[in-house]
PDB file of C-alpha atoms in Angstrom:
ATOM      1  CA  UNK A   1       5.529   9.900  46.639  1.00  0.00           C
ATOM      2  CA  UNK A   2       2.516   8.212  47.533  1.00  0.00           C
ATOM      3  CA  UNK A   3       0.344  10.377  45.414  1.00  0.00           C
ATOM      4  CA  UNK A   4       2.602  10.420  42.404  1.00  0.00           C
ATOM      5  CA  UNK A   5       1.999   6.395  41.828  1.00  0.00           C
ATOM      6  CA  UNK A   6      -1.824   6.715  42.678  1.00  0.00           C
ATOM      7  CA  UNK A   7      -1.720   9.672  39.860  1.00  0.00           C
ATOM      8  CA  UNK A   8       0.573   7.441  37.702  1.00  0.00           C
ATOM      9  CA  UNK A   9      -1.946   4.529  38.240  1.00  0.00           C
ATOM     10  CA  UNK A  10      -4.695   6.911  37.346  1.00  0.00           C
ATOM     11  CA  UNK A  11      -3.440   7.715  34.118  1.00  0.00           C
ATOM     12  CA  UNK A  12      -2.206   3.911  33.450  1.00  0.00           C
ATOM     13  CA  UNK A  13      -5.720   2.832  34.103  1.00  0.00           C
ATOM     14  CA  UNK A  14      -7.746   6.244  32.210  1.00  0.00           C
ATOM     15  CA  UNK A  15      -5.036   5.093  29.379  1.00  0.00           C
ATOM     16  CA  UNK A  16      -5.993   1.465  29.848  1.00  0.00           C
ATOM     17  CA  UNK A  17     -10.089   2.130  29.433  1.00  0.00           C
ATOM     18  CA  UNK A  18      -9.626   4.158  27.165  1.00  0.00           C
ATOM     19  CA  UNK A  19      -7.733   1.965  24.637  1.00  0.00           C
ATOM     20  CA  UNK A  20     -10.108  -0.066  25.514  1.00  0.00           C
ATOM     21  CA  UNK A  21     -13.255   1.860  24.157  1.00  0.00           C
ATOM     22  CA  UNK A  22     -11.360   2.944  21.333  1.00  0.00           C
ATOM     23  CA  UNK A  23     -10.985  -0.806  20.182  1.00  0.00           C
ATOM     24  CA  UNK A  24     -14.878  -1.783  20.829  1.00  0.00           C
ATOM     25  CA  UNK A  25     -15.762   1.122  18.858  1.00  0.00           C
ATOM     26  CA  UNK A  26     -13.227   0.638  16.127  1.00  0.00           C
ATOM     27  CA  UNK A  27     -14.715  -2.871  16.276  1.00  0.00           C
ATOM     28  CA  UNK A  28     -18.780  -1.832  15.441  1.00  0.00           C
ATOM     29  CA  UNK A  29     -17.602   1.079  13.490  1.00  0.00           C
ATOM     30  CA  UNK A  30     -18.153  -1.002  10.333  1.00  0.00           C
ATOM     31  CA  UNK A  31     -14.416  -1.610   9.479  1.00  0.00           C
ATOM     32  CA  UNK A  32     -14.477  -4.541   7.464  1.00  0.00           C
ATOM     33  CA  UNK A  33     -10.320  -4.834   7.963  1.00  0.00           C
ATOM     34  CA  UNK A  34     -10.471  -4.471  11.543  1.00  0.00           C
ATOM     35  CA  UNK A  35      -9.362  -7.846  12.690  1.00  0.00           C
ATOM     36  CA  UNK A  36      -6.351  -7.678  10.024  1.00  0.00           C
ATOM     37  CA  UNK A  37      -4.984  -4.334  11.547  1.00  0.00           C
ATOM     38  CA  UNK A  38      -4.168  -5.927  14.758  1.00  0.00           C
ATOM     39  CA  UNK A  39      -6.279  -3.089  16.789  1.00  0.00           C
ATOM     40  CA  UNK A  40      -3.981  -0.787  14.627  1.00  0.00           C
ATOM     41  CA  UNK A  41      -5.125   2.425  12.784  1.00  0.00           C
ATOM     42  CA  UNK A  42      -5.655   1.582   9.292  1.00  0.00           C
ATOM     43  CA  UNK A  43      -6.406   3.065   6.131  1.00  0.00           C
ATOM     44  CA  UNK A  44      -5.563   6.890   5.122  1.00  0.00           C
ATOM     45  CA  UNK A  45      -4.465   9.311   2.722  1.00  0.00           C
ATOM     46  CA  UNK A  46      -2.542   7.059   0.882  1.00  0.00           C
ATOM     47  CA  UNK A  47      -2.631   6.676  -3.274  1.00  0.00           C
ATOM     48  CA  UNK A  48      -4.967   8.293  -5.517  1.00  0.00           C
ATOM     49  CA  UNK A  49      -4.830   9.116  -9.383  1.00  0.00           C
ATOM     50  CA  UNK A  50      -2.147   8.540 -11.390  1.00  0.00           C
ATOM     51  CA  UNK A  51      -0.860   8.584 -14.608  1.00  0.00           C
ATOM     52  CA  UNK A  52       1.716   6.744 -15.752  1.00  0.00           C
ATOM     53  CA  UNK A  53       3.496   4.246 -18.622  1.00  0.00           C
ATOM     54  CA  UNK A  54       3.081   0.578 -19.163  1.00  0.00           C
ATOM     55  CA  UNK A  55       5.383  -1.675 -20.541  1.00  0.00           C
ATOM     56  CA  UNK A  56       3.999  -1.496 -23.909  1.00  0.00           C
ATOM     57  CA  UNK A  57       4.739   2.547 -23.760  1.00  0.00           C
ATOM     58  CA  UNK A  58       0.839   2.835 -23.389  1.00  0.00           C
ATOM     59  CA  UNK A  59      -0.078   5.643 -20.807  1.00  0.00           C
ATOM     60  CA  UNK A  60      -1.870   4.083 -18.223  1.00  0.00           C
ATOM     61  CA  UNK A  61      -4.072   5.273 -15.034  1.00  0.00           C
ATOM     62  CA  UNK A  62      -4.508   3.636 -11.789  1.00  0.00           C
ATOM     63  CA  UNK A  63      -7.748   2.853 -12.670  1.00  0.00           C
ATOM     64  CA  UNK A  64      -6.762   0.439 -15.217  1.00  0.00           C
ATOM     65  CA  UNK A  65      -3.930  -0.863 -13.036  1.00  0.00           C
ATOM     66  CA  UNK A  66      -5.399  -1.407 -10.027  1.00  0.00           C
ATOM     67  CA  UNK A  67      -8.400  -3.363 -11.190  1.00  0.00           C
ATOM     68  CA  UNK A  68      -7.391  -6.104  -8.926  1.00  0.00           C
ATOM     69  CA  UNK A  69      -5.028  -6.808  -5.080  1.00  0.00           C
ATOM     70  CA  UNK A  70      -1.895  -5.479  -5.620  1.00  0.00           C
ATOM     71  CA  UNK A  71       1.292  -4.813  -3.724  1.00  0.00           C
ATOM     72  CA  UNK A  72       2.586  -1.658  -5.180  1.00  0.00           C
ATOM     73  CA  UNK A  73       6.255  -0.871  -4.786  1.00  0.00           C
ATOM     74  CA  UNK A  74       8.722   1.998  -5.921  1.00  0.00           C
ATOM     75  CA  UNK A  75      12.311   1.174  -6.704  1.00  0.00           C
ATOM     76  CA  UNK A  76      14.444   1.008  -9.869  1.00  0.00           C
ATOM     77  CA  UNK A  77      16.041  -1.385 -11.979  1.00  0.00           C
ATOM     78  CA  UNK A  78      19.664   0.002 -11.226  1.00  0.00           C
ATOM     79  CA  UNK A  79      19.255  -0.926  -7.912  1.00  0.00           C
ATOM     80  CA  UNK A  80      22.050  -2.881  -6.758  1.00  0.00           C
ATOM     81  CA  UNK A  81      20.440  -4.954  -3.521  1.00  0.00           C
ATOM     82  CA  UNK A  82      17.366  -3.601  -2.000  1.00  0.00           C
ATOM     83  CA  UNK A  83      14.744  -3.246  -4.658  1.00  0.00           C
ATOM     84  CA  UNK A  84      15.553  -6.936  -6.063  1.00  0.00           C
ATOM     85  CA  UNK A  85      15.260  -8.614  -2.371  1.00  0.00           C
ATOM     86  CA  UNK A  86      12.401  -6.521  -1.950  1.00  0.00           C
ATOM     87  CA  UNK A  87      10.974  -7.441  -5.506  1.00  0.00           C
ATOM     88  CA  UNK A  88      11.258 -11.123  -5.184  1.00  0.00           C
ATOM     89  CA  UNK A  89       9.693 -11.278  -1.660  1.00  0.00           C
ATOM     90  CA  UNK A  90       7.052  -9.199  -3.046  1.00  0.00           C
ATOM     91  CA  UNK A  91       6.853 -12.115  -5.978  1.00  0.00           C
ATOM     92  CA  UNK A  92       7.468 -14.965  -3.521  1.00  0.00           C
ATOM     93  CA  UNK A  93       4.646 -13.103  -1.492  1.00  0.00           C
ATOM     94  CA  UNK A  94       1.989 -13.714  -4.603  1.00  0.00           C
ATOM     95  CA  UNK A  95       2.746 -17.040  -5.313  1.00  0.00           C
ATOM     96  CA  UNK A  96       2.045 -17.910  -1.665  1.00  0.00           C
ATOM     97  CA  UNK A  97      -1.471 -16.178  -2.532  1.00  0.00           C
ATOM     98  CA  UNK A  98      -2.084 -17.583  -5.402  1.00  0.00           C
ATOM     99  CA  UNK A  99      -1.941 -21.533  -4.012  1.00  0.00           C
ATOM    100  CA  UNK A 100      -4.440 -19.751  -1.205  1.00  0.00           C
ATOM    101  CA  UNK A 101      -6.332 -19.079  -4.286  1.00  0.00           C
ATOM    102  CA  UNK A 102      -6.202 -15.458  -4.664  1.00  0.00           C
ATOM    103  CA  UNK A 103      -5.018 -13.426  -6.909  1.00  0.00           C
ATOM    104  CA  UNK A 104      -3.053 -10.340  -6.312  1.00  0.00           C
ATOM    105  CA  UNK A 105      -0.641  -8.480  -8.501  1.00  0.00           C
ATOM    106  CA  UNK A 106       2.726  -7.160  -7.687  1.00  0.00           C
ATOM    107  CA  UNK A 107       4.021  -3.410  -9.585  1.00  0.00           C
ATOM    108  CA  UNK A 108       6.823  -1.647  -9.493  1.00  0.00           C
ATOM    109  CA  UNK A 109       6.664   2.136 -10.035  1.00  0.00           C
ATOM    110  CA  UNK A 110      10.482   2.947 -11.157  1.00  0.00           C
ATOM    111  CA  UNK A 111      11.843   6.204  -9.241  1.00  0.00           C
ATOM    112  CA  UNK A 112      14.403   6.699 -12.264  1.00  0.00           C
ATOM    113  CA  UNK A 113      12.675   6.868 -15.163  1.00  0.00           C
ATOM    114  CA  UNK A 114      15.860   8.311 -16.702  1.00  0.00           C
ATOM    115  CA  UNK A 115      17.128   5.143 -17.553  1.00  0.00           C
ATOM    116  CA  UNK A 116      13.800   2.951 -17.060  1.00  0.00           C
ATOM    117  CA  UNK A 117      11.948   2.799 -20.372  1.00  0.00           C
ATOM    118  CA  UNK A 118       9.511   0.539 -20.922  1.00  0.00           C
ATOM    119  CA  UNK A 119      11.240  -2.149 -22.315  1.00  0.00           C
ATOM    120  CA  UNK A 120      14.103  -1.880 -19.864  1.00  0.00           C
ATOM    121  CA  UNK A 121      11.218  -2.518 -16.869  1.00  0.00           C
ATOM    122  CA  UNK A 122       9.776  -5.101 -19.010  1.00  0.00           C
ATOM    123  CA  UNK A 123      13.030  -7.077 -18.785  1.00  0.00           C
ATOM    124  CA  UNK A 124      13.179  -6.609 -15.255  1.00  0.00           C
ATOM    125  CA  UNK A 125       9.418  -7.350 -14.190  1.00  0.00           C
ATOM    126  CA  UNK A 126       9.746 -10.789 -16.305  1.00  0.00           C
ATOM    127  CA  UNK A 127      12.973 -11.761 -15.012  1.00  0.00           C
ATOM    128  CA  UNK A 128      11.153 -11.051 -11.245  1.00  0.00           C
ATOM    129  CA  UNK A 129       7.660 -12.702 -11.643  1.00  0.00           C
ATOM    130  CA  UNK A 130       5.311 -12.921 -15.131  1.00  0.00           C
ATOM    131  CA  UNK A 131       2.390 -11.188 -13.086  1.00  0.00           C
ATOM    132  CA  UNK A 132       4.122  -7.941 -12.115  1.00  0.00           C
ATOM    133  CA  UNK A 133       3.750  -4.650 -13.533  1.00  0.00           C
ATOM    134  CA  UNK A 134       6.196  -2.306 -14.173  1.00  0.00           C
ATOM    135  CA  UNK A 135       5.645   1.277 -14.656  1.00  0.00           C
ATOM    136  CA  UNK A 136       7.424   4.684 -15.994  1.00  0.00           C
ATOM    137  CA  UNK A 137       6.918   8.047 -17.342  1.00  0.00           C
ATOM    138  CA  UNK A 138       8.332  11.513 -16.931  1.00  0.00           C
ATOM    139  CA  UNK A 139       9.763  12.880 -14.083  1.00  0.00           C
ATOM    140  CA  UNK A 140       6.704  14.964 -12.970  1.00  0.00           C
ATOM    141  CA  UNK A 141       4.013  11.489 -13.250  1.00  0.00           C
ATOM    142  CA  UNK A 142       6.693   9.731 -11.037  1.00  0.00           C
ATOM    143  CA  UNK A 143       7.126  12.934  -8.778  1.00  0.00           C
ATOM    144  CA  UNK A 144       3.379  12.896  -8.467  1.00  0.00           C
ATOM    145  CA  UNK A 145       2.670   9.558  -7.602  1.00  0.00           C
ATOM    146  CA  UNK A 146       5.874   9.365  -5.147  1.00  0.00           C
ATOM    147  CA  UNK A 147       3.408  11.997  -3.620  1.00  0.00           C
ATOM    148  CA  UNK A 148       0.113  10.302  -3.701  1.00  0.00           C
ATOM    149  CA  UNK A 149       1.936   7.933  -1.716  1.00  0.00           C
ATOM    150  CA  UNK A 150       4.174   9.490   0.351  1.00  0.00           C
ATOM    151  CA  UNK A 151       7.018   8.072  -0.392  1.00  0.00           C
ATOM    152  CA  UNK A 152      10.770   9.589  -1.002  1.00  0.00           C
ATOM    153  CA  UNK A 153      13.449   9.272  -3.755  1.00  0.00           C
ATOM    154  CA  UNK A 154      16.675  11.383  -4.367  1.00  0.00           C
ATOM    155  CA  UNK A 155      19.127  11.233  -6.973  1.00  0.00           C
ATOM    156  CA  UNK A 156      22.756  10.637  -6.014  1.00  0.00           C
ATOM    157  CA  UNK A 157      25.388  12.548  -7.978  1.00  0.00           C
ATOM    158  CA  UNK A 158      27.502  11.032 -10.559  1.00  0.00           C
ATOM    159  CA  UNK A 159      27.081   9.777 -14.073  1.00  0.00           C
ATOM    160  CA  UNK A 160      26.748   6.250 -12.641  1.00  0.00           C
ATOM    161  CA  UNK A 161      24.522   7.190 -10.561  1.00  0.00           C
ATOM    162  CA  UNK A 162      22.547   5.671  -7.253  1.00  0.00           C
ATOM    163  CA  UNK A 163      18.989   6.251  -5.689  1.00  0.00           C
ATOM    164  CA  UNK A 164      18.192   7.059  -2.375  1.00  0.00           C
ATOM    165  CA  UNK A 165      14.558   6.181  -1.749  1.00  0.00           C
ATOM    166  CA  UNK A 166      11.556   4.258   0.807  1.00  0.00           C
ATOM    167  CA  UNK A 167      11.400   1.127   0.836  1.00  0.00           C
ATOM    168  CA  UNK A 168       7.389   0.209   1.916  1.00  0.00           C
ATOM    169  CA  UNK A 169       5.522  -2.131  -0.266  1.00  0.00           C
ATOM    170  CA  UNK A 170       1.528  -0.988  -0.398  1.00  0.00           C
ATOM    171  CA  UNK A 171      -1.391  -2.824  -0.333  1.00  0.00           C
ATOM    172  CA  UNK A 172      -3.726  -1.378  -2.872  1.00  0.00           C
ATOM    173  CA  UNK A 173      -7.795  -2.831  -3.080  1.00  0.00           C
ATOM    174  CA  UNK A 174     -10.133  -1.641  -6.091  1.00  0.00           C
ATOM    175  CA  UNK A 175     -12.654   0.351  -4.740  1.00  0.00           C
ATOM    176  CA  UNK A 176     -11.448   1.159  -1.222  1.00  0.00           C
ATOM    177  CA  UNK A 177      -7.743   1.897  -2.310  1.00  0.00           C
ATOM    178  CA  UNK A 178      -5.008   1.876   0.382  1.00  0.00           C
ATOM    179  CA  UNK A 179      -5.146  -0.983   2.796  1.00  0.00           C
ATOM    180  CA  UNK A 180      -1.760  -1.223   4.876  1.00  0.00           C
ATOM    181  CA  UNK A 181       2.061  -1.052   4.103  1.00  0.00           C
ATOM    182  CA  UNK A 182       4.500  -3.857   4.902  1.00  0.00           C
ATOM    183  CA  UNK A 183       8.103  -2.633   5.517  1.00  0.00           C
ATOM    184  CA  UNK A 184      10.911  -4.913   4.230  1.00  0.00           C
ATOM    185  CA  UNK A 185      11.806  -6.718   7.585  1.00  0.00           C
ATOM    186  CA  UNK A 186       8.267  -8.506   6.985  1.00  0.00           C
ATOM    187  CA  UNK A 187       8.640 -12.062   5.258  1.00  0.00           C
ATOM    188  CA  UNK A 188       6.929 -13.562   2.537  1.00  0.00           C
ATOM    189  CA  UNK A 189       4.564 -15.985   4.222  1.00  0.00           C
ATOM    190  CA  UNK A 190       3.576 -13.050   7.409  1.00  0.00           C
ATOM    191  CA  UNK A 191       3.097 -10.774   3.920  1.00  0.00           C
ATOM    192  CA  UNK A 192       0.755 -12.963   2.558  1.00  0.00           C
ATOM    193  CA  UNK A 193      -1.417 -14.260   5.512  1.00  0.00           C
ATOM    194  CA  UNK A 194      -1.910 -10.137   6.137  1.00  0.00           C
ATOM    195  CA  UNK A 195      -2.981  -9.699   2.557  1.00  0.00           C
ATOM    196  CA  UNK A 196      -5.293 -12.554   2.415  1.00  0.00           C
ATOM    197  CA  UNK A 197      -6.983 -11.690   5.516  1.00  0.00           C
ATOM    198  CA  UNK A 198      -7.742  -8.295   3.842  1.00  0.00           C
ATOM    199  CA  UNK A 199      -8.673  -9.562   0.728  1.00  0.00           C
ATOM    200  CA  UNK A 200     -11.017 -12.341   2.192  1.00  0.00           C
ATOM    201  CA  UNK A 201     -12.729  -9.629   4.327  1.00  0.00           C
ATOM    202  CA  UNK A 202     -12.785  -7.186   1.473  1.00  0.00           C
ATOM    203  CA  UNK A 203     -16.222  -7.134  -0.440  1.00  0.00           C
ATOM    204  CA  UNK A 204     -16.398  -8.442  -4.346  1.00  0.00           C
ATOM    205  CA  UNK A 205     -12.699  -9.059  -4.137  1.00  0.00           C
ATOM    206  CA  UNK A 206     -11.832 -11.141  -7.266  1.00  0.00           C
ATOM    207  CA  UNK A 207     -10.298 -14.519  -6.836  1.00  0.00           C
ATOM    208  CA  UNK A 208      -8.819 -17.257  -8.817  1.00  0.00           C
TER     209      UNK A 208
END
């Protein structure tokens, strides 16, 4: 018995210095978001290209989208609870960054572009917050950038139909892409203090 807790301790304290190395080195390994990640893996395979359709009925890319912060979310307009509560502490979320004096956008990627044209997302995205983007297109471009993202959506059956889907809000910076993902059990003001301290530490970041 004696030897199992000395080999338990041994592998606590191997466990132990070797969380520990892992941090120093994730500390001088030039990660510029270190200290917002909480000692936390960060980053990843996360986004990409897209192509998509604005509001105006414009096709769109990510590259003319994400041009500055933004918190990137997939839901629909139909939605009956999640996606609005999710929406406005997304909105609530920005404001709370913009007083900080930054400026970050929030979008909405619609997972039922069936019913969301553009000018039924417009509608939505200005009764939510002026800033935030909303975005459509066939079933394939939203199928593909569910992907990039790694996020899920099914349709329920019936005419008046439901969506089962994620629920993560992404953190999206030009020029190193995917930052971190906030899950909806995160509030507004613990939202934005974690997306300031990446933009702040994020080179040429634009602010207001």
């Amino acid at each position: 018995m004696t030897r199992l807790y000395a080999g338990v301790a041994a592998g606590a304290v191997a466990a132990l210095l070797g969380g520990s190395a892992w941090f120093v080195y994730s500390q001088q390994s030039g990660d510029a978001f270190a200290q917002c990640r909480g000692g936390q893996v960060g980053g990843g395979d996360i986004g990409g290209a897209f192509t998509l359709v604005d509001e105006s009925g414009a096709t769109v890319t990510d590259t003319q989208i994400l041009t500055k912060p933004s918190l990137v979310y997939f839901g629909y307009t139909y939605c009956p609870d999640i996606c609005p509560v999710d929406s406005q502490r997304n909105a609530e979320a920005v404001d709370i960054l913009d007083k900080m004096g930054l400026d970050v956008q929030p979008v909405l990627i619609t997972i039922d572009p069936e019913r969301d044209t553009p000018a039924v997302l417009a509608d939505y995205t200005d009764n939510i917050h002026p800033g935030m983007i909303g975005l459509t297109g066939s079933l394939d471009q939203v199928k593909a950038v569910s992907l990039a993202y790694k996020t899920y959506f099914k349709k329920q059956m019936g005419e008046d139909y439901l969506m089962d889907h994620s629920t993560f809000t992404y953190l999206m910076l030009p020029g190193s892409g995917f930052a971190d993902f906030y899950n909806r059990d995160v509030p507004a003001q613990a939202m934005a203090d974690s997306v300031a301290c990446f933009v702040n530490a994020a080179p040429d970041q634009p602010q207001n």
